[in-house]
PDB file of C-alpha atoms in Angstrom:
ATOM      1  CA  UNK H   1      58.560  33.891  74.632  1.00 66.00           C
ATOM      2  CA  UNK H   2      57.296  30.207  74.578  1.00 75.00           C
ATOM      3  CA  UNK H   3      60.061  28.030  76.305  1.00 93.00           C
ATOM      4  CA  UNK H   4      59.186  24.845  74.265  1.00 97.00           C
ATOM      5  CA  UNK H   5      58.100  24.406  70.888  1.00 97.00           C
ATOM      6  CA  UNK H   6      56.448  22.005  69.033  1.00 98.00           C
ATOM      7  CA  UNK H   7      55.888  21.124  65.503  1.00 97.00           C
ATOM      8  CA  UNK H   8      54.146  19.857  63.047  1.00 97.00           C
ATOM      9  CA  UNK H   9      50.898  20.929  64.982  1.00 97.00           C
ATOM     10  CA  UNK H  10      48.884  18.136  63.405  1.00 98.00           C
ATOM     11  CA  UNK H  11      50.508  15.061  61.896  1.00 98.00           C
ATOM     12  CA  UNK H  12      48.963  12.391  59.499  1.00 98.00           C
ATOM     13  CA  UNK H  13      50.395   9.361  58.552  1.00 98.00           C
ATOM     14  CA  UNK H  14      49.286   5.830  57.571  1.00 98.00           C
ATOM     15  CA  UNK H  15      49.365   2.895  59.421  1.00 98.00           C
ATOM     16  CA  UNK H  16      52.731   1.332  59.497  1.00 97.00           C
ATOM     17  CA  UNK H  17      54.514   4.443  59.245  1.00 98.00           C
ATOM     18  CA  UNK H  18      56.993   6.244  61.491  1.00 98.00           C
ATOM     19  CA  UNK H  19      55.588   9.007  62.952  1.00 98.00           C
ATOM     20  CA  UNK H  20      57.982  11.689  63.530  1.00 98.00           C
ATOM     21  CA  UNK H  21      57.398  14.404  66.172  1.00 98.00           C
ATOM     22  CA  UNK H  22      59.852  17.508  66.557  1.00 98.00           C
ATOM     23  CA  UNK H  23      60.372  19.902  70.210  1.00 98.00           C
ATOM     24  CA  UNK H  24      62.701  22.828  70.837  1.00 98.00           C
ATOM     25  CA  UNK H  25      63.670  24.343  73.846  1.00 97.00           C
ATOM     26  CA  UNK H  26      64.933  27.727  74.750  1.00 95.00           C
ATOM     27  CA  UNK H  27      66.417  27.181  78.248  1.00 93.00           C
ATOM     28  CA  UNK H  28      69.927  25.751  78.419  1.00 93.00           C
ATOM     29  CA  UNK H  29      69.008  24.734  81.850  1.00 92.00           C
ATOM     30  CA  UNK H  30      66.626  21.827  80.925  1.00 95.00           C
ATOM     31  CA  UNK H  31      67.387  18.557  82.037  1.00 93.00           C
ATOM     32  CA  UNK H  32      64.830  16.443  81.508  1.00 95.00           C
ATOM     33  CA  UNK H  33      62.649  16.181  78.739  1.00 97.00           C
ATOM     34  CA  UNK H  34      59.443  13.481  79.066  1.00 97.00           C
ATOM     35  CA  UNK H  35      56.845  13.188  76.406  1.00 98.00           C
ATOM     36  CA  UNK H  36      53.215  12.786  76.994  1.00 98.00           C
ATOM     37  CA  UNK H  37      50.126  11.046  75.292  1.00 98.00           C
ATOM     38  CA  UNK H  38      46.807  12.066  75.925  1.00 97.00           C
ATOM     39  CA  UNK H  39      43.608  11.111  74.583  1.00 96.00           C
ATOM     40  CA  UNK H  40      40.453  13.344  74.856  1.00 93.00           C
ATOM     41  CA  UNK H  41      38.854  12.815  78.124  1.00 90.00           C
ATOM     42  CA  UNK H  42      41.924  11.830  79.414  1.00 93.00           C
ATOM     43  CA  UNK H  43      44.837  13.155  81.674  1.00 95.00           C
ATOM     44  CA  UNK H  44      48.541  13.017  80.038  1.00 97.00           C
ATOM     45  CA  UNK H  45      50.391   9.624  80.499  1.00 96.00           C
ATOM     46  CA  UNK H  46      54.119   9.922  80.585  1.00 95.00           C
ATOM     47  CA  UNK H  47      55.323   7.874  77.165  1.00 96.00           C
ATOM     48  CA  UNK H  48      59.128   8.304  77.288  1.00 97.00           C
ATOM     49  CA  UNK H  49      61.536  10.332  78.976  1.00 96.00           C
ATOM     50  CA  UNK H  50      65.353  11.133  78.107  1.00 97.00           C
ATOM     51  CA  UNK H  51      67.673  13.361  80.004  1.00 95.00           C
ATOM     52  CA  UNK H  52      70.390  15.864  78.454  1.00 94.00           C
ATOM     53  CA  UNK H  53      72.899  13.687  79.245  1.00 94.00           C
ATOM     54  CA  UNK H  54      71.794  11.012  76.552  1.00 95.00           C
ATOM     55  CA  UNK H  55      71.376  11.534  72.906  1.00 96.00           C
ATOM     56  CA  UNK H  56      68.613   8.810  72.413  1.00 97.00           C
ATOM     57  CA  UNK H  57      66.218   6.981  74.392  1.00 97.00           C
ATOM     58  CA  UNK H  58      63.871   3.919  73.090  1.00 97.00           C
ATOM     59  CA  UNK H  59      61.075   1.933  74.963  1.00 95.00           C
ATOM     60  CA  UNK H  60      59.019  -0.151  72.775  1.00 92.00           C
ATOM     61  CA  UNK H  61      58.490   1.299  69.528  1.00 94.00           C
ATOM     62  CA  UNK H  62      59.318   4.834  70.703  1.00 97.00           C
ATOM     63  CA  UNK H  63      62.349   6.721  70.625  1.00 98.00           C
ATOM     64  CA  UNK H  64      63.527  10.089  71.854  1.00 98.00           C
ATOM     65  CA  UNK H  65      66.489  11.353  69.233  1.00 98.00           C
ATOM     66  CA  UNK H  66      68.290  14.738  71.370  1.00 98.00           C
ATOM     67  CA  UNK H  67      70.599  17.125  70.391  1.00 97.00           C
ATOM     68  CA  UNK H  68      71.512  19.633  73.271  1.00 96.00           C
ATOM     69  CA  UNK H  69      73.969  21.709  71.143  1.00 96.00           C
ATOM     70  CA  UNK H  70      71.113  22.617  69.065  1.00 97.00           C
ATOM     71  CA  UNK H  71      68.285  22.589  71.700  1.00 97.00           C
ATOM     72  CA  UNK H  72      65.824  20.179  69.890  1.00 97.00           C
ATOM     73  CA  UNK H  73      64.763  16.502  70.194  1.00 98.00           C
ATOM     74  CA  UNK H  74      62.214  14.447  68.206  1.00 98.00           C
ATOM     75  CA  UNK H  75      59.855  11.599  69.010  1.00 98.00           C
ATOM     76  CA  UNK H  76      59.813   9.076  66.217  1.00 98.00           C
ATOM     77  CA  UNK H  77      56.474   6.627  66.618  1.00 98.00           C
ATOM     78  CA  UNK H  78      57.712   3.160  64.697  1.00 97.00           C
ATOM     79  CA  UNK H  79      55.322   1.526  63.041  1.00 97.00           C
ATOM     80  CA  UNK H  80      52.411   3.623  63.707  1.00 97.00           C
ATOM     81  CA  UNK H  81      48.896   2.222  64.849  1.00 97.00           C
ATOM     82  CA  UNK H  82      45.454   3.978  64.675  1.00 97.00           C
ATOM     83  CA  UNK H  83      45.429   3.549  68.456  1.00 97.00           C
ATOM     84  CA  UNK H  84      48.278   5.529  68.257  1.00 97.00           C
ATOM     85  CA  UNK H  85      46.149   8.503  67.539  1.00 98.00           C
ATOM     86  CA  UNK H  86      46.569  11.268  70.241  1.00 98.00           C
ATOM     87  CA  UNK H  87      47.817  14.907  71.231  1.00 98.00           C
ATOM     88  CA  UNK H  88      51.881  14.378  72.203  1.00 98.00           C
ATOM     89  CA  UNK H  89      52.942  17.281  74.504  1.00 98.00           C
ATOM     90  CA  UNK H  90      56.928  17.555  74.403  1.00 98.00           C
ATOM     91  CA  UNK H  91      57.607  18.953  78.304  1.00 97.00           C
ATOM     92  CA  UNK H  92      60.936  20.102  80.131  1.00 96.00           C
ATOM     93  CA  UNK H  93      62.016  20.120  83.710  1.00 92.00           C
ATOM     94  CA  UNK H  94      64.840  21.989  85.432  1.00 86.00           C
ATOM     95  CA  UNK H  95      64.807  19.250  88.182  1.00 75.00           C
ATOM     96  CA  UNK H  96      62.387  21.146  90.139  1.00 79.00           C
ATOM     97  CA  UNK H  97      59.139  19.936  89.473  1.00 79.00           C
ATOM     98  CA  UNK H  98      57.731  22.345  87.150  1.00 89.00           C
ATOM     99  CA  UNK H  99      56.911  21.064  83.716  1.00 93.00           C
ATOM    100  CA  UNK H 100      56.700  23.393  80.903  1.00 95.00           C
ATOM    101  CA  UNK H 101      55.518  22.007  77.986  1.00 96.00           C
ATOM    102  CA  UNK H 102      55.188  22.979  74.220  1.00 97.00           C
ATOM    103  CA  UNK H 103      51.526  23.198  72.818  1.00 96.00           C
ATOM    104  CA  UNK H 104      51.269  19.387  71.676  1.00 97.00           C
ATOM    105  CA  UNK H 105      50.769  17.656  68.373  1.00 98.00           C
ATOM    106  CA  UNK H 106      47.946  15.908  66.949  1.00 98.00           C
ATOM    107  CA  UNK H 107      48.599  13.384  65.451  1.00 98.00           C
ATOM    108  CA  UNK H 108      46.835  10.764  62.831  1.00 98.00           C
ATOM    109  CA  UNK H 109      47.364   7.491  62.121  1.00 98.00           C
ATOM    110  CA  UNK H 110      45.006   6.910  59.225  1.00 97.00           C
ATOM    111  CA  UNK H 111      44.339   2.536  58.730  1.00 95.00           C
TER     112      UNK H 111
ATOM    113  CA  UNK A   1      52.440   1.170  89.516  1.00 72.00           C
ATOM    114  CA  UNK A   2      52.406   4.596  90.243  1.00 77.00           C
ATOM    115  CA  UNK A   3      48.463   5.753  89.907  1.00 91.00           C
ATOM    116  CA  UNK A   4      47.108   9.532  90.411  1.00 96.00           C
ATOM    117  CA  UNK A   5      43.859   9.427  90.891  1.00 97.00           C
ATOM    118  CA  UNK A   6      41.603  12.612  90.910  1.00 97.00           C
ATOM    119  CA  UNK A   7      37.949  13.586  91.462  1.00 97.00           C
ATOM    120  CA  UNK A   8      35.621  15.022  90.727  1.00 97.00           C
ATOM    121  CA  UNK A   9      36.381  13.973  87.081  1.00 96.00           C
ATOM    122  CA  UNK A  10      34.127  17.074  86.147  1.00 96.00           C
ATOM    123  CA  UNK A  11      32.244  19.660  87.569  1.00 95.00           C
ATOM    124  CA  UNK A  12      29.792  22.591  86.979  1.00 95.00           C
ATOM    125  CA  UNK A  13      29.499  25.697  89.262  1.00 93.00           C
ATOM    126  CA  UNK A  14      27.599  29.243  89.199  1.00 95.00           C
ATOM    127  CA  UNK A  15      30.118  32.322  88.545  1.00 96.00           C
ATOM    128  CA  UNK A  16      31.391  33.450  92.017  1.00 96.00           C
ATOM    129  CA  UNK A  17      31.032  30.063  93.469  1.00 96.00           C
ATOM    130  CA  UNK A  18      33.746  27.920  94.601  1.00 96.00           C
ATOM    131  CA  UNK A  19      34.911  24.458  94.708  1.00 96.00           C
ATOM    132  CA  UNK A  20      37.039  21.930  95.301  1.00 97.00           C
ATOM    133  CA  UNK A  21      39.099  19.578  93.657  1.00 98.00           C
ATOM    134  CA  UNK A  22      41.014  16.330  95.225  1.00 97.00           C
ATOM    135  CA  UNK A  23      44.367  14.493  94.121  1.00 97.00           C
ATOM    136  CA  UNK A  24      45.417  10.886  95.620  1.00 97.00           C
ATOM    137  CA  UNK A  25      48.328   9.195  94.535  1.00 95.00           C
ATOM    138  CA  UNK A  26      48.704   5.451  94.839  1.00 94.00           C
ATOM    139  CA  UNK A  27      52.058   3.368  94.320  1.00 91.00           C
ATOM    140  CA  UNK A  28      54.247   6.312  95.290  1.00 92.00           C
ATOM    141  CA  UNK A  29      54.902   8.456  97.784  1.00 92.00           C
ATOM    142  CA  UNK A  30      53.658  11.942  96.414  1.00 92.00           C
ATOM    143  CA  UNK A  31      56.842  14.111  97.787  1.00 91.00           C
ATOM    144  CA  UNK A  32      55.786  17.090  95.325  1.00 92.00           C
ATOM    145  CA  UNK A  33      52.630  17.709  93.823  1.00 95.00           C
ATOM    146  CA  UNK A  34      51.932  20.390  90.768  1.00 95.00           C
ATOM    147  CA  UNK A  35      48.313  21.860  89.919  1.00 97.00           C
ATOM    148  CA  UNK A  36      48.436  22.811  86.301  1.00 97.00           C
ATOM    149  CA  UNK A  37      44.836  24.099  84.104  1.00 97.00           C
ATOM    150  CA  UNK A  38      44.863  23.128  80.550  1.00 97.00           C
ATOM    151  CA  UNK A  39      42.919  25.343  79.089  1.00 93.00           C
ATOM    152  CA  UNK A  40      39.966  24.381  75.817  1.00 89.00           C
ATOM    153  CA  UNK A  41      42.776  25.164  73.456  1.00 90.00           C
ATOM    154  CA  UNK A  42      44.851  22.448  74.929  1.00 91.00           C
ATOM    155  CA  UNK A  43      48.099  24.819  76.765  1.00 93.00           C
ATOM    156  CA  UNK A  44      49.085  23.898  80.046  1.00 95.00           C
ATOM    157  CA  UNK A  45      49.373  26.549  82.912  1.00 95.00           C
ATOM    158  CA  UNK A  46      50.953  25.778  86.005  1.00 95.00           C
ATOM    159  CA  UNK A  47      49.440  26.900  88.532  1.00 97.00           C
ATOM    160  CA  UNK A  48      51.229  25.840  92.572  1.00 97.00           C
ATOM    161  CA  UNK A  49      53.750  23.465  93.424  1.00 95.00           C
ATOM    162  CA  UNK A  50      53.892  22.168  96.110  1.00 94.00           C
ATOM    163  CA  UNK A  51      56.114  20.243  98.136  1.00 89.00           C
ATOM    164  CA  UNK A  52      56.298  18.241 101.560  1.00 84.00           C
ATOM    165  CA  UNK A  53      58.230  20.385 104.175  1.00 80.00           C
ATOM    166  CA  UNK A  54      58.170  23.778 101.992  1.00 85.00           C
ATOM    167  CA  UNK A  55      56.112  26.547 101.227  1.00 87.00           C
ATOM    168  CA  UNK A  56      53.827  25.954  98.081  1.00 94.00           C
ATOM    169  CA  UNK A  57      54.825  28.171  95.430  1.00 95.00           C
ATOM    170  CA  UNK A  58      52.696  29.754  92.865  1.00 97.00           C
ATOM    171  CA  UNK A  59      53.094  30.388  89.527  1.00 95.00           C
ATOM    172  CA  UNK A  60      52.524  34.202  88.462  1.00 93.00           C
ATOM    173  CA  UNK A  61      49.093  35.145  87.791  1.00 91.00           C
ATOM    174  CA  UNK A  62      47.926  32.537  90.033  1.00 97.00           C
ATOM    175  CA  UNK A  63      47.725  33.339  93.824  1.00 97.00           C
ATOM    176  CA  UNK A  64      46.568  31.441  97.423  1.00 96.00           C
ATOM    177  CA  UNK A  65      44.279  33.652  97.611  1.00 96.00           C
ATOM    178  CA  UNK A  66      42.120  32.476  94.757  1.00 97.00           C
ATOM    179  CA  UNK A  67      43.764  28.506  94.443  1.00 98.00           C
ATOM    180  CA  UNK A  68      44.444  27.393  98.044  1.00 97.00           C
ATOM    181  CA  UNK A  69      46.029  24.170  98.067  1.00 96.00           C
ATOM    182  CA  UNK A  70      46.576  21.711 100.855  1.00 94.00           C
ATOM    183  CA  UNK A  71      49.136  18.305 100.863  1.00 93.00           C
ATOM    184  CA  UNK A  72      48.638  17.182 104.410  1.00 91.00           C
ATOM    185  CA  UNK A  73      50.827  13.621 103.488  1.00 91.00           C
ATOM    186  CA  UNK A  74      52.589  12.003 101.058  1.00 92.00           C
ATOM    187  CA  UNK A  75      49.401  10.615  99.017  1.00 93.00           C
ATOM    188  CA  UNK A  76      46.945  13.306  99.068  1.00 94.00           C
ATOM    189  CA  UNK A  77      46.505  17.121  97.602  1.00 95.00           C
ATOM    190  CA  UNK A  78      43.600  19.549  97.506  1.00 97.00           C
ATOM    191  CA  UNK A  79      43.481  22.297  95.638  1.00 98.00           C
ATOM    192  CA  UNK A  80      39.961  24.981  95.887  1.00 98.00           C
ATOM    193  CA  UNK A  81      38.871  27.436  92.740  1.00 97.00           C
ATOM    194  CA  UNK A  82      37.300  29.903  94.889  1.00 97.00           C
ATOM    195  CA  UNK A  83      35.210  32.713  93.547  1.00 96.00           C
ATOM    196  CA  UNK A  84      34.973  31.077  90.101  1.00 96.00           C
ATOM    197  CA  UNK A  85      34.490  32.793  86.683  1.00 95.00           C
ATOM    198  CA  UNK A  86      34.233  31.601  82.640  1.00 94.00           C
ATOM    199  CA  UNK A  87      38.056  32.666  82.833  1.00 94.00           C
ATOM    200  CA  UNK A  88      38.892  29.528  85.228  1.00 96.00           C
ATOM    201  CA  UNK A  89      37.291  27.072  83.286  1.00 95.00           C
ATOM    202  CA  UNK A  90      39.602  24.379  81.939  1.00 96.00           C
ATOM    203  CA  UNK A  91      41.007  20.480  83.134  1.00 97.00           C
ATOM    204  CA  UNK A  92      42.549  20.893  86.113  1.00 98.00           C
ATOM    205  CA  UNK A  93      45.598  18.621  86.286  1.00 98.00           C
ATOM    206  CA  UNK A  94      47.245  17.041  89.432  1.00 97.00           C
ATOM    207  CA  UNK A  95      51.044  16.143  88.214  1.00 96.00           C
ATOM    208  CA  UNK A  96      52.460  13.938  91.306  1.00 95.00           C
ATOM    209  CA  UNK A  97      56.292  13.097  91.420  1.00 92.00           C
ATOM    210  CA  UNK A  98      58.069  11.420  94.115  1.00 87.00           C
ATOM    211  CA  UNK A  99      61.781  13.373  94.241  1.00 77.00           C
ATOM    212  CA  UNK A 100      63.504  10.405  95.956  1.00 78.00           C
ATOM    213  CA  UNK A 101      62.798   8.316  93.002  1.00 75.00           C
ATOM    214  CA  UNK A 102      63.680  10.711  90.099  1.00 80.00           C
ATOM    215  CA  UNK A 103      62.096  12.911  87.811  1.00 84.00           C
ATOM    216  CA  UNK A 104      58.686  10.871  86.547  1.00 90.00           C
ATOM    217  CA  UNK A 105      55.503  13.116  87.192  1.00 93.00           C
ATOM    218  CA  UNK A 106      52.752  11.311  87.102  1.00 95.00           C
ATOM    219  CA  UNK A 107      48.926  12.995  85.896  1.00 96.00           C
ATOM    220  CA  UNK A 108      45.544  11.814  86.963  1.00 96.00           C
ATOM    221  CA  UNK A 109      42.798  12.181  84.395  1.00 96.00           C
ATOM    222  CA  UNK A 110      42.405  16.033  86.127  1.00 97.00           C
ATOM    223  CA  UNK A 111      39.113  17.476  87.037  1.00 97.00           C
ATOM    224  CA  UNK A 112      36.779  19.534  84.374  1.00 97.00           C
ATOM    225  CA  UNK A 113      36.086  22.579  85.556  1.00 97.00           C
ATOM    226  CA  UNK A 114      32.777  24.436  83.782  1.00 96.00           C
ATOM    227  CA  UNK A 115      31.231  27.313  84.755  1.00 95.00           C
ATOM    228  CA  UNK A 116      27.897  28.810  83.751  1.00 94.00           C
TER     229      UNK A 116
END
């Protein structure tokens, strides 16, 4: 059973766009839910993170929207940038140091 | 900033060889230190985690025996593929948090693992 979910699996959208990413989880003991970027070649860099104590989180043009009754959170990309083209990995952390994370989405950000 | 850094960045070994992989954080004390693979298709695995004044623990499926690790100080972690096979191939990530500061792991660009 897959402990974090992600979806779309591949997003397109144009330039300018919001960008709108969607996680689940199944374990009511996550605490701590960071998104990554990573590029190919690259190692994941941490983007955003929000705990389950807050319902949103924003840091530039990023926001984390959460909703623990329903075990799901989204990452919405504001006005989207071809250099915002990546693989975002939704992750979740029982305060112990182990990440589990969902199986990412690609996304697109067509000029 | 906090800065993991990790080499080799890739590597290429014969089937039933071994080798080694090295993590070094910089801007933060490393208190806790996670190996994880990613494999071709992109999923993470996590394989150890260890942590400064405890036992490393490893993840089922993974064992000491075949992914010794070593984290001697607060900045530096070591983890060996020993007896390597097509199976272990993947990035090798090095996920570094400090727990005094809070929850923020931090990845260095991991080490490619390919074996022929």
């Amino acid at each position: 059973q897959q402990q974090v979910r992600q979806s779309p699996q591949s997003l397109t959208v144009w330039e300018g766009e919001t960008a709108i990413l969607n996680c689940s989880y199944e374990n009511s003991a996550f605490d701590y839910f960071p998104w990554y970027q990573q590029f190919p070649g690259e190692g994941p860099a941490l983007l955003i993170a929000i705990r389950s104590v807050s319902d949103k989180k924003e840091d530039g043009g990023f926001t984390i929207f959460f909703n623990k009754r329903e075990k799901n959170l989204s990452l919405h990309i504001k006005d989207s940038q071809p250099g915002d083209s990546a693989t975002y990995f939704c992750a979740a952390n029982t305060n112990t140091g182990k990440l589990t994370f969902g199986d990412g989405t690609v996304l697109t950000v067509k000029p | 900033g906090a800065l993991v850094y990790q080499y080799p960045r890739r590597t290429i070994c014969k089937s039933g060889t071994s080798m080694r992989m090295e993590c070094q954080a910089v801007g933060f004390q490393a208190t806790s230190v996670a190996w994880y693979r990613q494999s071709p298709q992109k999923t993470f695995e996590l394989i150890a985690l260890s942590t400064v004044n405890s036992a490393i623990k490893y993840e089922q499926n993974f064992t000491q025996e075949k992914f010794p690790i070593s984290h001697p100080n607060l900045s530096f972690s070591s983890m060996t593929v020993l007896n390597a096979y097509l199976e272990d191939r993947g990035l090798y990530l090095c996920g570094a948090r400090d727990r005094d500061w809070g929850d923020e792991q931090y990845f260095g660009p991991g080490t490619r693992l390919t074996v022929l």
